Amino acid sequence: MILGASCSSPKPEPHGAPEFYDLSVYEEAKVGDILEVAEVVPLLFERDTYPKYPYIVSFLGDTLIIEEVDEMVHVFAPDGHYIGCSNDMKGEGPGEYVTHIGHIVNPFNNTVDIMTFRSMHSYDPEFTHCVNESKLPTSITETSSWLYDEGIALSESKYLLHSRTATTPYKVTLYDAESGTALNTWSYADDVLSYFGSGRQRFFKMPDGEILLVPTAFTPYIYGVDSDGRDMYKAIEFKYGDKIITDHVTLDDFRKNHDIAKQYYENPDIEIPIQQIVNSKKIITVIRNGIDFYKDKYVLITDREDSRTYKIEIMDDSGILPPAVHAIDESYLYYIVDADYILENRSVLLNKTDEADSLLRNHDEDDLFLIKYRFKK
């Protein structure tokens, strides 16, 4: 169930039944049968700061944005040159921010927006000046707190925001930056089967303007939001195999027993969807099924046009996929790995494996590379 509370939005049009995919039915395939490497871009170490643990990846046009969790945002040009860092605007002066919680790219304003506890600061991509500052509809009380750490821009001033899991989870807000107010709020809490999350990138914009939302917990749905933010609905529904987690593990369960995640993740008899990303043609679902974070996984690639699903292991004799995909758009899957990972796993380059030596020449082991994978089918 999706609960909504609108301040002044018009009544939305009804939506049809969601797309449906049975992920328990699939064809076995190899990494090299499905994907090929289109390009590998070295991310150059040209400043005093550099990403250590890339987590959230987004794009402002062709400009690459890399966020480290609760740390800073790094900006790279399409050719890998380092052009900006949010740390340059961190401080207590005019236009500066104190604490970073998340970021949003706004292509309508050509800004990178930094979310803090109570405000959003919009900066030019090089982080040389603040373009705008607006108040977020944050709620912090003695009994509950409601913070935002992810979102997507719908226009120059309208955004969809997702609440931070550690505060009041599973809520989506339509936000107006001009007035600093929430225009509408929805919750998918009633659909949550387990608190185990589903990855990094949360919002995905389709070519027709529809916004798709992958929840921060395990539900059988991907949600949709109209391009103008009027309504949220169940856009895609999934059926999983018999080994998928069925226990209703809640956030409260985890807070009372932090070992509970280990108990489930390390049980080879239980499969847990840990990441899902989507574009207009494909849905990528990463399933974990064992102790080893890097090896005990497989990937389901679902074609939205013919409804066929392919299962690939992340390691086989045709190549290797890194353990976590960072982003997707209509052209590519994006992974970021360091030079040491490529050195140890050269077949991560698939059809470009023979280029590994020349690629790594003159790079340190901690230098990062953006790998762009293209679908072959």
mmCIF file of C-alpha atoms in Angstrom:
data_model
loop_
_atom_site.group_PDB
_atom_site.id
_atom_site.type_symbol
_atom_site.label_atom_id
_atom_site.label_comp_id
_atom_site.label_asym_id
_atom_site.label_seq_id
_atom_site.Cartn_x
_atom_site.Cartn_y
_atom_site.Cartn_z
ATOM 1 C CA MET A 1 0.000 0.000 0.000
ATOM 2 C CA ILE A 2 1.180 3.509 -0.790
ATOM 3 C CA LEU A 3 -0.035 6.180 1.567
ATOM 4 C CA GLY A 4 -0.131 9.778 0.411
ATOM 5 C CA ALA A 5 -0.808 13.069 2.108
ATOM 6 C CA SER A 6 -1.227 15.995 -0.270
ATOM 7 C CA CYS A 7 -1.284 19.672 0.596
ATOM 8 C CA SER A 8 -2.730 21.094 -2.629
ATOM 9 C CA SER A 9 -2.000 18.704 -5.503
ATOM 10 C CA PRO A 10 -4.743 17.958 -8.047
ATOM 11 C CA LYS A 11 -6.269 14.490 -7.986
ATOM 12 C CA PRO A 12 -4.061 12.174 -10.071
ATOM 13 C CA GLU A 13 -5.250 9.964 -12.878
ATOM 14 C CA PRO A 14 -5.654 6.258 -11.989
ATOM 15 C CA HIS A 15 -2.834 3.938 -13.039
ATOM 16 C CA GLY A 16 -3.099 0.492 -14.567
ATOM 17 C CA ALA A 17 -1.674 -2.737 -13.231
ATOM 18 C CA PRO A 18 2.116 -2.714 -12.781
ATOM 19 C CA GLU A 19 4.480 -4.445 -15.175
ATOM 20 C CA PHE A 20 5.067 -7.982 -13.900
ATOM 21 C CA TYR A 21 8.224 -10.124 -14.088
ATOM 22 C CA ASP A 22 8.730 -13.620 -12.704
ATOM 23 C CA LEU A 23 12.387 -13.677 -11.632
ATOM 24 C CA SER A 24 12.181 -17.339 -10.669
ATOM 25 C CA VAL A 25 12.176 -18.140 -14.398
ATOM 26 C CA TYR A 26 15.402 -17.307 -16.219
ATOM 27 C CA GLU A 27 17.955 -18.461 -18.779
ATOM 28 C CA GLU A 28 21.559 -19.127 -17.769
ATOM 29 C CA ALA A 29 24.100 -16.912 -19.512
ATOM 30 C CA LYS A 30 27.695 -15.789 -19.179
ATOM 31 C CA VAL A 31 28.935 -12.290 -18.425
ATOM 32 C CA GLY A 32 30.590 -12.025 -21.832
ATOM 33 C CA ASP A 33 27.398 -13.086 -23.599
ATOM 34 C CA ILE A 34 25.423 -10.182 -22.155
ATOM 35 C CA LEU A 35 27.901 -7.344 -21.668
ATOM 36 C CA GLU A 36 30.932 -5.780 -23.288
ATOM 37 C CA VAL A 37 33.175 -2.948 -22.178
ATOM 38 C CA ALA A 38 32.628 0.189 -24.229
ATOM 39 C CA GLU A 39 35.117 2.482 -22.494
ATOM 40 C CA VAL A 40 37.383 2.707 -19.462
ATOM 41 C CA VAL A 41 38.046 6.207 -18.078
ATOM 42 C CA PRO A 42 40.892 6.835 -15.590
ATOM 43 C CA LEU A 43 39.836 9.280 -12.863
ATOM 44 C CA LEU A 44 42.857 11.507 -12.434
ATOM 45 C CA PHE A 45 44.329 12.439 -9.050
ATOM 46 C CA GLU A 46 44.871 16.167 -9.664
ATOM 47 C CA ARG A 47 43.830 17.796 -6.378
ATOM 48 C CA ASP A 48 44.379 17.503 -2.632
ATOM 49 C CA THR A 49 41.161 15.462 -2.370
ATOM 50 C CA TYR A 50 40.233 12.218 -4.139
ATOM 51 C CA PRO A 51 37.481 9.615 -3.654
ATOM 52 C CA LYS A 52 38.418 6.756 -1.331
ATOM 53 C CA TYR A 53 35.155 4.835 -1.245
ATOM 54 C CA PRO A 54 32.846 5.780 -4.157
ATOM 55 C CA TYR A 55 29.270 5.073 -3.181
ATOM 56 C CA ILE A 56 26.693 7.170 -5.037
ATOM 57 C CA VAL A 57 27.411 7.987 -8.683
ATOM 58 C CA SER A 58 25.367 10.395 -10.772
ATOM 59 C CA PHE A 59 25.763 12.485 -13.906
ATOM 60 C CA LEU A 60 25.160 16.134 -14.691
ATOM 61 C CA GLY A 61 25.123 15.891 -18.452
ATOM 62 C CA ASP A 62 28.404 14.067 -19.160
ATOM 63 C CA THR A 63 29.989 15.286 -15.923
ATOM 64 C CA LEU A 64 30.603 12.515 -13.384
ATOM 65 C CA ILE A 65 29.599 13.072 -9.758
ATOM 66 C CA ILE A 66 30.934 10.717 -7.062
ATOM 67 C CA GLU A 67 29.676 10.837 -3.495
ATOM 68 C CA GLU A 68 31.321 9.254 -0.503
ATOM 69 C CA VAL A 69 28.760 8.446 2.203
ATOM 70 C CA ASP A 70 28.336 11.384 4.593
ATOM 71 C CA GLU A 71 31.655 12.795 3.409
ATOM 72 C CA MET A 72 32.101 14.811 0.228
ATOM 73 C CA VAL A 73 31.158 14.995 -3.439
ATOM 74 C CA HIS A 74 33.804 14.816 -6.172
ATOM 75 C CA VAL A 75 33.291 16.047 -9.745
ATOM 76 C CA PHE A 76 35.116 14.724 -12.818
ATOM 77 C CA ALA A 77 34.978 15.820 -16.442
ATOM 78 C CA PRO A 78 34.013 13.186 -19.049
ATOM 79 C CA ASP A 79 37.696 12.573 -19.812
ATOM 80 C CA GLY A 80 38.479 11.909 -16.136
ATOM 81 C CA HIS A 81 40.000 15.247 -15.151
ATOM 82 C CA TYR A 82 39.140 16.314 -11.601
ATOM 83 C CA ILE A 83 37.208 19.595 -11.737
ATOM 84 C CA GLY A 84 35.579 20.142 -8.349
ATOM 85 C CA CYS A 85 34.966 18.991 -4.791
ATOM 86 C CA SER A 86 32.246 19.951 -2.323
ATOM 87 C CA ASN A 87 34.879 20.223 0.403
ATOM 88 C CA ASP A 88 35.862 23.561 -1.148
ATOM 89 C CA MET A 89 32.518 24.970 0.009
ATOM 90 C CA LYS A 90 32.450 23.357 3.447
ATOM 91 C CA GLY A 91 32.502 25.824 6.323
ATOM 92 C CA GLU A 92 30.385 28.286 8.235
ATOM 93 C CA GLY A 93 30.625 31.287 5.945
ATOM 94 C CA PRO A 94 28.056 32.687 3.463
ATOM 95 C CA GLY A 95 27.006 30.042 0.926
ATOM 96 C CA GLU A 96 28.933 27.304 2.722
ATOM 97 C CA TYR A 97 27.556 24.139 4.294
ATOM 98 C CA VAL A 98 28.534 22.431 7.543
ATOM 99 C CA THR A 99 27.364 18.814 7.323
ATOM 100 C CA HIS A 100 26.792 16.861 4.128
ATOM 101 C CA ILE A 101 24.068 14.152 4.113
ATOM 102 C CA GLY A 102 23.519 13.621 0.392
ATOM 103 C CA HIS A 103 23.482 15.267 -3.012
ATOM 104 C CA ILE A 104 21.169 15.791 -5.996
ATOM 105 C CA VAL A 105 22.149 16.872 -9.492
ATOM 106 C CA ASN A 106 19.797 19.414 -11.047
ATOM 107 C CA PRO A 107 20.176 19.496 -14.859
ATOM 108 C CA PHE A 108 17.584 22.286 -15.128
ATOM 109 C CA ASN A 109 19.847 24.649 -13.157
ATOM 110 C CA ASN A 110 23.168 22.905 -13.941
ATOM 111 C CA THR A 111 23.879 22.632 -10.229
ATOM 112 C CA VAL A 112 25.027 20.045 -7.709
ATOM 113 C CA ASP A 113 22.792 20.374 -4.661
ATOM 114 C CA ILE A 114 24.169 19.420 -1.241
ATOM 115 C CA MET A 115 21.627 18.359 1.377
ATOM 116 C CA THR A 116 22.351 19.097 5.023
ATOM 117 C CA PHE A 117 20.207 18.522 8.091
ATOM 118 C CA ARG A 118 17.903 21.483 7.456
ATOM 119 C CA SER A 119 18.845 23.059 4.128
ATOM 120 C CA MET A 120 19.880 22.425 0.551
ATOM 121 C CA HIS A 121 22.773 24.363 -0.991
ATOM 122 C CA SER A 122 23.005 24.536 -4.803
ATOM 123 C CA TYR A 123 26.498 24.929 -6.275
ATOM 124 C CA ASP A 124 28.063 25.237 -9.680
ATOM 125 C CA PRO A 125 29.709 21.908 -10.738
ATOM 126 C CA GLU A 126 33.198 23.239 -9.959
ATOM 127 C CA PHE A 127 32.090 24.188 -6.416
ATOM 128 C CA THR A 128 33.337 27.766 -6.701
ATOM 129 C CA HIS A 129 30.157 29.482 -5.472
ATOM 130 C CA CYS A 130 26.686 28.898 -4.060
ATOM 131 C CA VAL A 131 23.879 29.517 -6.562
ATOM 132 C CA ASN A 132 20.974 29.122 -4.167
ATOM 133 C CA GLU A 133 20.108 28.030 -0.647
ATOM 134 C CA SER A 134 16.713 26.705 0.417
ATOM 135 C CA LYS A 135 15.136 25.291 3.534
ATOM 136 C CA LEU A 136 14.363 21.558 3.619
ATOM 137 C CA PRO A 137 11.127 20.301 5.229
ATOM 138 C CA THR A 138 13.151 18.527 7.912
ATOM 139 C CA SER A 139 11.450 17.352 11.086
ATOM 140 C CA ILE A 140 13.518 16.728 14.215
ATOM 141 C CA THR A 141 11.656 16.172 17.492
ATOM 142 C CA GLU A 142 12.256 14.323 20.752
ATOM 143 C CA THR A 143 10.297 11.303 19.507
ATOM 144 C CA SER A 144 11.207 11.155 15.824
ATOM 145 C CA SER A 145 13.413 12.674 13.164
ATOM 146 C CA TRP A 146 12.916 13.023 9.447
ATOM 147 C CA LEU A 147 15.945 13.785 7.301
ATOM 148 C CA TYR A 148 16.568 13.515 3.549
ATOM 149 C CA ASP A 149 19.655 12.091 1.870
ATOM 150 C CA GLU A 150 18.583 11.225 -1.693
ATOM 151 C CA GLY A 151 16.443 12.803 -4.388
ATOM 152 C CA ILE A 152 15.900 13.798 -7.993
ATOM 153 C CA ALA A 153 15.131 17.153 -9.610
ATOM 154 C CA LEU A 154 11.837 17.444 -11.509
ATOM 155 C CA SER A 155 12.344 21.097 -12.537
ATOM 156 C CA GLU A 156 14.302 24.179 -11.503
ATOM 157 C CA SER A 157 12.641 24.150 -8.084
ATOM 158 C CA LYS A 158 10.652 20.896 -7.677
ATOM 159 C CA TYR A 159 12.296 17.760 -6.280
ATOM 160 C CA LEU A 160 11.431 14.292 -5.083
ATOM 161 C CA LEU A 161 13.224 13.560 -1.811
ATOM 162 C CA HIS A 162 13.708 10.224 -0.064
ATOM 163 C CA SER A 163 13.905 10.054 3.722
ATOM 164 C CA ARG A 164 17.038 8.776 5.415
ATOM 165 C CA THR A 165 16.655 5.161 6.527
ATOM 166 C CA ALA A 166 18.213 5.829 9.925
ATOM 167 C CA THR A 167 15.471 8.361 10.739
ATOM 168 C CA THR A 168 11.918 7.968 9.447
ATOM 169 C CA PRO A 169 12.340 5.479 6.586
ATOM 170 C CA TYR A 170 10.400 4.623 3.429
ATOM 171 C CA LYS A 171 8.960 8.085 2.781
ATOM 172 C CA VAL A 172 9.041 10.122 -0.443
ATOM 173 C CA THR A 173 8.345 13.851 -0.490
ATOM 174 C CA LEU A 174 7.513 16.249 -3.312
ATOM 175 C CA TYR A 175 9.489 19.343 -2.351
ATOM 176 C CA ASP A 176 9.343 22.937 -3.562
ATOM 177 C CA ALA A 177 12.708 24.645 -3.098
ATOM 178 C CA GLU A 178 11.278 28.123 -3.710
ATOM 179 C CA SER A 179 8.992 27.944 -0.687
ATOM 180 C CA GLY A 180 10.996 25.364 1.247
ATOM 181 C CA THR A 181 7.868 23.268 1.790
ATOM 182 C CA ALA A 182 6.632 19.724 1.227
ATOM 183 C CA LEU A 183 3.805 19.614 -1.320
ATOM 184 C CA ASN A 184 3.048 15.911 -0.999
ATOM 185 C CA THR A 185 4.317 12.880 0.897
ATOM 186 C CA TRP A 186 3.982 9.151 0.257
ATOM 187 C CA SER A 187 5.032 6.071 2.221
ATOM 188 C CA TYR A 188 5.646 2.517 1.013
ATOM 189 C CA ALA A 189 6.264 1.182 4.544
ATOM 190 C CA ASP A 190 3.305 -1.223 4.342
ATOM 191 C CA ASP A 191 4.932 -3.008 1.374
ATOM 192 C CA VAL A 192 8.266 -3.678 3.101
ATOM 193 C CA LEU A 193 8.971 -7.398 3.545
ATOM 194 C CA SER A 194 12.442 -6.982 5.046
ATOM 195 C CA TYR A 195 14.693 -4.066 5.909
ATOM 196 C CA PHE A 196 17.562 -5.392 3.764
ATOM 197 C CA GLY A 197 18.285 -2.641 1.278
ATOM 198 C CA SER A 198 18.443 -2.595 -2.488
ATOM 199 C CA GLY A 199 21.499 -0.639 -3.439
ATOM 200 C CA ARG A 200 22.835 2.786 -4.170
ATOM 201 C CA GLN A 201 21.078 4.686 -6.941
ATOM 202 C CA ARG A 202 17.477 5.277 -5.866
ATOM 203 C CA PHE A 203 15.751 7.377 -8.549
ATOM 204 C CA PHE A 204 15.776 6.694 -12.290
ATOM 205 C CA LYS A 205 14.351 9.002 -14.949
ATOM 206 C CA MET A 206 12.862 7.350 -18.031
ATOM 207 C CA PRO A 207 12.923 8.933 -21.512
ATOM 208 C CA ASP A 208 9.180 9.684 -21.291
ATOM 209 C CA GLY A 209 9.693 11.643 -18.058
ATOM 210 C CA GLU A 210 8.418 8.978 -15.654
ATOM 211 C CA ILE A 211 10.469 8.636 -12.481
ATOM 212 C CA LEU A 212 11.088 5.121 -11.159
ATOM 213 C CA LEU A 213 11.981 4.603 -7.506
ATOM 214 C CA VAL A 214 13.783 1.552 -6.128
ATOM 215 C CA PRO A 215 12.945 1.257 -2.413
ATOM 216 C CA THR A 216 15.567 1.238 0.333
ATOM 217 C CA ALA A 217 14.198 -2.053 1.650
ATOM 218 C CA PHE A 218 13.046 -5.332 0.125
ATOM 219 C CA THR A 219 9.586 -5.017 -1.371
ATOM 220 C CA PRO A 220 8.219 -6.800 -4.443
ATOM 221 C CA TYR A 221 7.859 -3.481 -6.267
ATOM 222 C CA ILE A 222 9.583 -0.663 -8.084
ATOM 223 C CA TYR A 223 7.500 2.480 -7.713
ATOM 224 C CA GLY A 224 6.658 5.125 -10.272
ATOM 225 C CA VAL A 225 6.080 8.851 -9.953
ATOM 226 C CA ASP A 226 4.520 11.059 -12.626
ATOM 227 C CA SER A 227 6.917 13.472 -14.318
ATOM 228 C CA ASP A 228 5.195 16.377 -12.539
ATOM 229 C CA GLY A 229 5.242 14.608 -9.162
ATOM 230 C CA ARG A 230 1.469 14.380 -8.771
ATOM 231 C CA ASP A 231 1.197 10.721 -7.863
ATOM 232 C CA MET A 232 3.243 7.728 -6.695
ATOM 233 C CA TYR A 233 2.180 4.210 -7.673
ATOM 234 C CA LYS A 234 3.390 0.635 -8.087
ATOM 235 C CA ALA A 235 5.022 0.585 -11.513
ATOM 236 C CA ILE A 236 6.773 -2.820 -11.590
ATOM 237 C CA GLU A 237 6.055 -5.996 -9.612
ATOM 238 C CA PHE A 238 8.317 -9.026 -9.158
ATOM 239 C CA LYS A 239 7.981 -12.660 -8.188
ATOM 240 C CA TYR A 240 11.120 -14.245 -6.756
ATOM 241 C CA GLY A 241 12.348 -17.826 -6.373
ATOM 242 C CA ASP A 242 11.708 -20.176 -3.458
ATOM 243 C CA LYS A 243 14.979 -19.346 -1.665
ATOM 244 C CA ILE A 244 14.303 -15.625 -1.397
ATOM 245 C CA ILE A 245 14.100 -14.229 2.117
ATOM 246 C CA THR A 246 10.597 -14.524 3.627
ATOM 247 C CA ASP A 247 11.217 -13.436 7.236
ATOM 248 C CA HIS A 248 9.840 -10.006 8.051
ATOM 249 C CA VAL A 249 13.038 -8.506 9.467
ATOM 250 C CA THR A 250 12.456 -4.902 10.531
ATOM 251 C CA LEU A 251 14.716 -1.979 11.304
ATOM 252 C CA ASP A 252 13.816 -2.391 14.978
ATOM 253 C CA ASP A 253 14.991 -6.004 14.814
ATOM 254 C CA PHE A 254 18.316 -4.819 13.454
ATOM 255 C CA ARG A 255 18.674 -2.085 16.079
ATOM 256 C CA LYS A 256 18.108 -4.618 18.843
ATOM 257 C CA ASN A 257 20.490 -7.179 17.328
ATOM 258 C CA HIS A 258 23.164 -5.913 14.951
ATOM 259 C CA ASP A 259 24.289 -9.480 14.236
ATOM 260 C CA ILE A 260 20.980 -10.276 12.566
ATOM 261 C CA ALA A 261 22.230 -9.012 9.191
ATOM 262 C CA LYS A 262 25.203 -11.355 9.372
ATOM 263 C CA GLN A 263 22.912 -14.271 10.238
ATOM 264 C CA TYR A 264 20.908 -13.764 7.055
ATOM 265 C CA TYR A 265 23.624 -12.642 4.650
ATOM 266 C CA GLU A 266 25.883 -15.559 5.535
ATOM 267 C CA ASN A 267 23.161 -18.194 5.231
ATOM 268 C CA PRO A 268 23.623 -19.900 1.814
ATOM 269 C CA ASP A 269 20.054 -21.234 1.983
ATOM 270 C CA ILE A 270 18.629 -17.705 1.877
ATOM 271 C CA GLU A 271 18.807 -15.358 -1.097
ATOM 272 C CA ILE A 272 18.534 -11.600 -0.545
ATOM 273 C CA PRO A 273 18.038 -8.966 -3.273
ATOM 274 C CA ILE A 274 20.675 -6.386 -2.345
ATOM 275 C CA GLN A 275 20.590 -4.084 -5.347
ATOM 276 C CA GLN A 276 18.250 -3.161 -8.176
ATOM 277 C CA ILE A 277 18.652 -0.605 -10.949
ATOM 278 C CA VAL A 278 16.520 0.103 -13.983
ATOM 279 C CA ASN A 279 16.312 1.964 -17.268
ATOM 280 C CA SER A 280 13.620 1.917 -19.949
ATOM 281 C CA LYS A 281 14.917 -1.375 -21.401
ATOM 282 C CA LYS A 282 16.552 -3.375 -18.595
ATOM 283 C CA ILE A 283 16.166 -4.211 -14.914
ATOM 284 C CA ILE A 284 19.285 -5.367 -13.067
ATOM 285 C CA THR A 285 18.751 -7.325 -9.828
ATOM 286 C CA VAL A 286 21.731 -8.406 -7.719
ATOM 287 C CA ILE A 287 21.099 -11.382 -5.418
ATOM 288 C CA ARG A 288 23.381 -12.298 -2.531
ATOM 289 C CA ASN A 289 23.461 -15.952 -1.477
ATOM 290 C CA GLY A 290 26.363 -16.565 0.882
ATOM 291 C CA ILE A 291 29.171 -15.376 3.137
ATOM 292 C CA ASP A 292 31.546 -13.796 0.618
ATOM 293 C CA PHE A 293 30.424 -10.288 -0.338
ATOM 294 C CA TYR A 294 32.547 -10.358 -3.497
ATOM 295 C CA LYS A 295 31.795 -13.846 -4.793
ATOM 296 C CA ASP A 296 28.507 -15.144 -3.365
ATOM 297 C CA LYS A 297 26.262 -13.212 -5.730
ATOM 298 C CA TYR A 298 24.533 -13.543 -9.040
ATOM 299 C CA VAL A 299 22.858 -11.026 -11.328
ATOM 300 C CA LEU A 300 19.461 -11.199 -13.005
ATOM 301 C CA ILE A 301 19.116 -9.067 -16.130
ATOM 302 C CA THR A 302 15.516 -8.628 -17.220
ATOM 303 C CA ASP A 303 14.572 -7.279 -20.634
ATOM 304 C CA ARG A 304 11.533 -5.005 -20.279
ATOM 305 C CA GLU A 305 10.689 -5.396 -23.972
ATOM 306 C CA ASP A 306 10.479 -9.208 -24.275
ATOM 307 C CA SER A 307 10.232 -10.064 -20.513
ATOM 308 C CA ARG A 308 13.136 -12.542 -20.714
ATOM 309 C CA THR A 309 15.456 -12.763 -17.722
ATOM 310 C CA TYR A 310 19.084 -13.915 -17.872
ATOM 311 C CA LYS A 311 21.018 -15.138 -14.844
ATOM 312 C CA ILE A 312 24.765 -14.511 -14.833
ATOM 313 C CA GLU A 313 27.310 -15.345 -12.159
ATOM 314 C CA ILE A 314 29.582 -12.425 -11.361
ATOM 315 C CA MET A 315 32.579 -14.641 -12.129
ATOM 316 C CA ASP A 316 32.827 -17.166 -14.976
ATOM 317 C CA ASP A 317 35.271 -18.147 -17.706
ATOM 318 C CA SER A 318 34.084 -15.297 -19.936
ATOM 319 C CA GLY A 319 34.765 -12.496 -17.465
ATOM 320 C CA ILE A 320 34.098 -10.882 -14.103
ATOM 321 C CA LEU A 321 31.675 -8.227 -12.907
ATOM 322 C CA PRO A 322 32.646 -6.019 -9.945
ATOM 323 C CA PRO A 323 30.614 -6.715 -6.777
ATOM 324 C CA ALA A 324 28.396 -3.613 -6.976
ATOM 325 C CA VAL A 325 27.085 -1.619 -9.915
ATOM 326 C CA HIS A 326 27.246 2.121 -9.327
ATOM 327 C CA ALA A 327 24.825 3.534 -11.906
ATOM 328 C CA ILE A 328 22.831 2.964 -15.073
ATOM 329 C CA ASP A 329 21.485 5.176 -17.837
ATOM 330 C CA GLU A 330 19.988 4.455 -21.245
ATOM 331 C CA SER A 331 23.403 3.606 -22.716
ATOM 332 C CA TYR A 332 25.615 2.006 -20.083
ATOM 333 C CA LEU A 333 26.109 0.224 -16.792
ATOM 334 C CA TYR A 334 28.733 2.042 -14.735
ATOM 335 C CA TYR A 335 31.186 0.503 -12.294
ATOM 336 C CA ILE A 336 34.072 2.192 -10.478
ATOM 337 C CA VAL A 337 37.051 0.088 -9.415
ATOM 338 C CA ASP A 338 40.630 0.844 -8.465
ATOM 339 C CA ALA A 339 43.761 -0.118 -10.366
ATOM 340 C CA ASP A 340 44.578 -2.847 -7.880
ATOM 341 C CA TYR A 341 41.221 -4.530 -8.531
ATOM 342 C CA ILE A 342 41.821 -4.509 -12.294
ATOM 343 C CA LEU A 343 45.333 -5.840 -11.767
ATOM 344 C CA GLU A 344 43.967 -8.763 -9.726
ATOM 345 C CA ASN A 345 40.905 -9.296 -11.959
ATOM 346 C CA ARG A 346 41.900 -8.379 -15.498
ATOM 347 C CA SER A 347 38.895 -10.114 -17.055
ATOM 348 C CA VAL A 348 36.692 -7.416 -15.510
ATOM 349 C CA LEU A 349 37.559 -5.625 -18.753
ATOM 350 C CA LEU A 350 35.902 -8.442 -20.769
ATOM 351 C CA ASN A 351 36.598 -7.728 -24.455
ATOM 352 C CA LYS A 352 39.307 -5.195 -23.487
ATOM 353 C CA THR A 353 41.236 -7.540 -21.164
ATOM 354 C CA ASP A 354 44.318 -7.352 -23.408
ATOM 355 C CA GLU A 355 44.438 -3.590 -22.817
ATOM 356 C CA ALA A 356 44.901 -3.909 -19.030
ATOM 357 C CA ASP A 357 48.667 -3.340 -19.000
ATOM 358 C CA SER A 358 48.558 -0.210 -21.125
ATOM 359 C CA LEU A 359 45.573 1.074 -19.168
ATOM 360 C CA LEU A 360 47.272 0.673 -15.780
ATOM 361 C CA ARG A 361 50.631 2.072 -16.865
ATOM 362 C CA ASN A 362 51.585 5.186 -14.866
ATOM 363 C CA HIS A 363 48.740 4.691 -12.378
ATOM 364 C CA ASP A 364 48.972 3.930 -8.658
ATOM 365 C CA GLU A 365 47.052 0.984 -7.202
ATOM 366 C CA ASP A 366 44.524 3.310 -5.514
ATOM 367 C CA ASP A 367 43.702 5.246 -8.691
ATOM 368 C CA LEU A 368 40.090 4.797 -9.777
ATOM 369 C CA PHE A 369 38.663 3.839 -13.158
ATOM 370 C CA LEU A 370 35.140 4.257 -14.483
ATOM 371 C CA ILE A 371 34.146 1.206 -16.536
ATOM 372 C CA LYS A 372 31.260 1.619 -18.967
ATOM 373 C CA TYR A 373 29.558 -1.664 -19.870
ATOM 374 C CA ARG A 374 27.238 -1.912 -22.861
ATOM 375 C CA PHE A 375 24.509 -4.527 -23.317
ATOM 376 C CA LYS A 376 25.083 -6.928 -26.203
ATOM 377 C CA LYS A 377 21.524 -8.248 -25.972
#
